[in-house]
CSV table of C-alpha atoms in Angstrom, one decimal:
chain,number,residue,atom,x,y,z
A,1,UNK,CA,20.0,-2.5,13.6
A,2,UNK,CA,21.3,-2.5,17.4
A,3,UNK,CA,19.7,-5.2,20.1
A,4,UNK,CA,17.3,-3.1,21.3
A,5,UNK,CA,15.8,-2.4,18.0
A,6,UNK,CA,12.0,-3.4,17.7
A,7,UNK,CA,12.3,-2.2,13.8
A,8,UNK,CA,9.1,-1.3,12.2
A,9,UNK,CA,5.8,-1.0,14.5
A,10,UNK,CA,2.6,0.8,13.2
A,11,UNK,CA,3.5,2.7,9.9
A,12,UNK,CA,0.8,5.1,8.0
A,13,UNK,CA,0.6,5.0,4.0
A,14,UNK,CA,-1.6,8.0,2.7
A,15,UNK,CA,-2.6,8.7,-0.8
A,16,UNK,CA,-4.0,12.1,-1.9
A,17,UNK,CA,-4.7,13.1,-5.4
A,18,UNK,CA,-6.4,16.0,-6.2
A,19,UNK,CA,-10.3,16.0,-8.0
A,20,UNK,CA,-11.0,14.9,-11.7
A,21,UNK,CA,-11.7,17.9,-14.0
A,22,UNK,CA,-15.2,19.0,-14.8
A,23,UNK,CA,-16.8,16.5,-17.5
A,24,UNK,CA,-14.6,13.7,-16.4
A,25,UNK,CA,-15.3,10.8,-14.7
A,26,UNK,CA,-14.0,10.7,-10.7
A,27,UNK,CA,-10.3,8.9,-10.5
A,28,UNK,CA,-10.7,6.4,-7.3
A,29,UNK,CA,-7.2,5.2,-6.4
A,30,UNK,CA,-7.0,2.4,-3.7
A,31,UNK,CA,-4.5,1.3,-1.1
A,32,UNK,CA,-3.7,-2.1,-1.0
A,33,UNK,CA,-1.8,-4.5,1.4
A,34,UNK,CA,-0.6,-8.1,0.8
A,35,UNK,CA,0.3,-9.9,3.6
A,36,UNK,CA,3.0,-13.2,2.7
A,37,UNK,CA,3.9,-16.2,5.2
A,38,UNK,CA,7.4,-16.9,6.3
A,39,UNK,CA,7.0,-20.1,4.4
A,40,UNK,CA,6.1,-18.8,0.9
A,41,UNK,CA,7.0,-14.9,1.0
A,42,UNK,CA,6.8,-14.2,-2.6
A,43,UNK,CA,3.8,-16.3,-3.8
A,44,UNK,CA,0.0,-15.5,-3.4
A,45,UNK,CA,-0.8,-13.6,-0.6
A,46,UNK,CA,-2.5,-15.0,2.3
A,47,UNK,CA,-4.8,-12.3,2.7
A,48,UNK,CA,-5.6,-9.3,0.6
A,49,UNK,CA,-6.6,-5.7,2.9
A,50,UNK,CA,-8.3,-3.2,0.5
A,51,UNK,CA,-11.4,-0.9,0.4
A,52,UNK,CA,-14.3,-2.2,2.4
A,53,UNK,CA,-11.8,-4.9,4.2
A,54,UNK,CA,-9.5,-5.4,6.8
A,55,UNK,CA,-6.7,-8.3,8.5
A,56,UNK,CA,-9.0,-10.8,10.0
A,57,UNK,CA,-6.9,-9.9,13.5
A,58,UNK,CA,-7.4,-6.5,12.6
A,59,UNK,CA,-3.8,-5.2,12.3
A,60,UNK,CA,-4.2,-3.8,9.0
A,61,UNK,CA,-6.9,-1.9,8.4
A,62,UNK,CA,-8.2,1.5,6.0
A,63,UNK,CA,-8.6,4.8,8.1
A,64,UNK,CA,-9.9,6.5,5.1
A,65,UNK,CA,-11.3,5.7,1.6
A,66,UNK,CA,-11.9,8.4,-1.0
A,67,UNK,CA,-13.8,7.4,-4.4
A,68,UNK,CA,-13.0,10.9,-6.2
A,69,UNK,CA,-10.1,12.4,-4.3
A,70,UNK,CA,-12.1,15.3,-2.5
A,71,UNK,CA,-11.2,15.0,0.4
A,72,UNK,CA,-9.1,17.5,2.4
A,73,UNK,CA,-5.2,16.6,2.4
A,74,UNK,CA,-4.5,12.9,2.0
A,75,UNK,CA,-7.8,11.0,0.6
A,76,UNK,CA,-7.1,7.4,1.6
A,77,UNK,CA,-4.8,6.2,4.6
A,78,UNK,CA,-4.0,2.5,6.0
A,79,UNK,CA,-2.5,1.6,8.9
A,80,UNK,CA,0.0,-1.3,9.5
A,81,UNK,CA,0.3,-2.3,12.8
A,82,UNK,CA,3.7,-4.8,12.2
A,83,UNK,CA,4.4,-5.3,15.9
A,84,UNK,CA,1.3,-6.9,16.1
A,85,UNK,CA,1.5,-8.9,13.0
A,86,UNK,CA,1.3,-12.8,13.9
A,87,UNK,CA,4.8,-14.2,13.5
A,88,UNK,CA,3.5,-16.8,10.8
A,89,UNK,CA,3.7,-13.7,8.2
A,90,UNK,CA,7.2,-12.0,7.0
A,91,UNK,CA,6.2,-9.6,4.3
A,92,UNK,CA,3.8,-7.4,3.7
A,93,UNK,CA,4.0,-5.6,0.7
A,94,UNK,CA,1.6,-2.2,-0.4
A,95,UNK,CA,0.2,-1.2,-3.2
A,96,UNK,CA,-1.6,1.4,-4.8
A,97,UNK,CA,-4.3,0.2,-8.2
A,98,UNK,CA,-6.2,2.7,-9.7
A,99,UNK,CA,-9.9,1.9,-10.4
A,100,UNK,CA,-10.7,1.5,-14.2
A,101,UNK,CA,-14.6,1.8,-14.5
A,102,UNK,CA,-14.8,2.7,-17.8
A,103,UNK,CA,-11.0,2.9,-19.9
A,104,UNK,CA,-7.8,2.0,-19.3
A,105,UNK,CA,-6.7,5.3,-16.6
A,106,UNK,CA,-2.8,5.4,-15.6
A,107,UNK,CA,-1.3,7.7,-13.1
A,108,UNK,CA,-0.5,10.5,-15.4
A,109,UNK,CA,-4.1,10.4,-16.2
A,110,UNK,CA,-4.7,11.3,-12.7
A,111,UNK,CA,-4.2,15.1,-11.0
A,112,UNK,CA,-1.4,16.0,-8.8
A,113,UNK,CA,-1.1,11.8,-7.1
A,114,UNK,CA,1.1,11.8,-4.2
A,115,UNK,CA,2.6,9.2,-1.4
A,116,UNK,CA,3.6,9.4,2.1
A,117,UNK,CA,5.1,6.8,3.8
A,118,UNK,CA,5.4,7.5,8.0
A,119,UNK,CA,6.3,5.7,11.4
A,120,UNK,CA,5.2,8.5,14.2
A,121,UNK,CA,6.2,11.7,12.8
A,122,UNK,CA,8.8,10.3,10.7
A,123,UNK,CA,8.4,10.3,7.1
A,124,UNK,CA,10.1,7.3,5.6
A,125,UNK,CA,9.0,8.1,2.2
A,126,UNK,CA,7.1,10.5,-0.5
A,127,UNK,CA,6.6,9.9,-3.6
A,128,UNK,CA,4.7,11.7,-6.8
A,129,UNK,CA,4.3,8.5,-9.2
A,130,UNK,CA,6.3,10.7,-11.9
A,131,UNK,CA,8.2,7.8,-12.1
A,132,UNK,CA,5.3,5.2,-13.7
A,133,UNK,CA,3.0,7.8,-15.2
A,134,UNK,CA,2.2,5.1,-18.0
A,135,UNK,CA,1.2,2.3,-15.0
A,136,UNK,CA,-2.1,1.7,-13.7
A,137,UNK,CA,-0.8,0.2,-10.3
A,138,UNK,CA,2.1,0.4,-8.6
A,139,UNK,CA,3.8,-1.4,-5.5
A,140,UNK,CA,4.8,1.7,-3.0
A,141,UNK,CA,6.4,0.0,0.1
A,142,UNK,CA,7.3,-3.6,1.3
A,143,UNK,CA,8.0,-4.6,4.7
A,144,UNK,CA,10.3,-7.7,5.7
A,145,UNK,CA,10.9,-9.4,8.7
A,146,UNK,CA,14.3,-10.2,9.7
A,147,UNK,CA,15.7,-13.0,11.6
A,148,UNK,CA,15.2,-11.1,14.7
A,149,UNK,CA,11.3,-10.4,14.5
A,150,UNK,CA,12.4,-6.9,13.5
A,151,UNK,CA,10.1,-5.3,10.9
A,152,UNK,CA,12.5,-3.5,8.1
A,153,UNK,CA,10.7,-1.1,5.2
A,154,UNK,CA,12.0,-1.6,1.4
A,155,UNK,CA,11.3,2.0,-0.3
A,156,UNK,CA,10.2,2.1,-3.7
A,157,UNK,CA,7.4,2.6,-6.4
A,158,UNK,CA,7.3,-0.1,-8.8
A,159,UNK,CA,4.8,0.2,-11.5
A,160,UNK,CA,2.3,-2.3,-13.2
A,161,UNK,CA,-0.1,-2.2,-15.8
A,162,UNK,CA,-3.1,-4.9,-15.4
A,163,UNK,CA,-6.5,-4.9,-13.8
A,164,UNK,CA,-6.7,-4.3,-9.8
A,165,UNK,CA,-8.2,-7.7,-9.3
A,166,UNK,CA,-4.6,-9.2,-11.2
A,167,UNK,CA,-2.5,-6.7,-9.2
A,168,UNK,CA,-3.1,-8.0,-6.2
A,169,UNK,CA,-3.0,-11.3,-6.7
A,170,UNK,CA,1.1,-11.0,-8.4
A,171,UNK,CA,2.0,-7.5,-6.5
A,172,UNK,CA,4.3,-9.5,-3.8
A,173,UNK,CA,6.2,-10.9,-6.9
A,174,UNK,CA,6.8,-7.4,-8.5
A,175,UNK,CA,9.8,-6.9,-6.0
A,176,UNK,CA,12.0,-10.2,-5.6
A,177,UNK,CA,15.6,-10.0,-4.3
């Protein structure tokens, strides 16, 4: 990064998957953000943003929440707003859990999941979860502050197979240096 590089500032993560079949019961699939201190980056979160929540300041926060993937496009998007993330906190790290109502459901279990990761109209990353059909979460992006203030992203999907409840109290573990 040059000097005049702000890094990161408001980045988009949206989640589409396409509708259970007939019979079935709806798959719900949920954003999640973990937001870390400086101090402590890669123990518990200091706050958890998920459905029907957002940052207490507000800088992270759900435009959309689907329950059965019927919407149109992307079912469920979250804004980050990292340029006005308090400087206290240097990593925030994303997730995506899959509700499990009734049985065990992974994401080859649900139809046609996909990722996209953007900053504007940049895509920084798209993903299909092919690569942890068997999890039941998965850790999608991660966002660090360098020395500078400068927000950089982390690209990856990293699964995980547990309850949503445990996922996001370890997911900012799941991707140490």
């Amino acid at each position: 990064m040059n000097g005049l590089s702000k890094g990161m500032r408001k980045v988009e993560v949206a989640l589409r998957w396409d509708p259970s079949p007939a019979g079935q019961p709806p798959a719900d699939l949920d954003l999640v953000a973990g937001t870390y201190p400086a101090d402590d980056p890669y123990g518990r979160p200091s706050y958890v943003v998920h459905f029907d929540s957002r940052s207490p300041d507000g800088t992270i926060y759900l435009n959309r929440d689907s329950k059965d993937g019927k919407g149109f496009g992307f079912d469920e998007i979250m804004t980050l707003e990292l340029e006005r993330l308090d400087a206290r906190y240097a990593r925030v790290v994303v997730g995506v859990a899959i509700q499990q109502p009734t049985e065990d459901r992974t994401f080859g279990d649900v139809a046609n999941p996909g990722l996209r990761i953007r900053e504007g109209y940049t895509d920084l990353a798209t993903d299909d979860f092919g690569g942890v059909l068997v999890a039941t979460a998965a850790t999608v992006a991660e966002f660090v502050r360098d020395d500078s203030g400068a927000w950089e992203f982390r690209a990856g999907v990293h699964g995980f197979d547990g309850d949503p409840d445990a996922f996001a109290d370890t997911m900012g573990e799941t991707r140490r240096p």
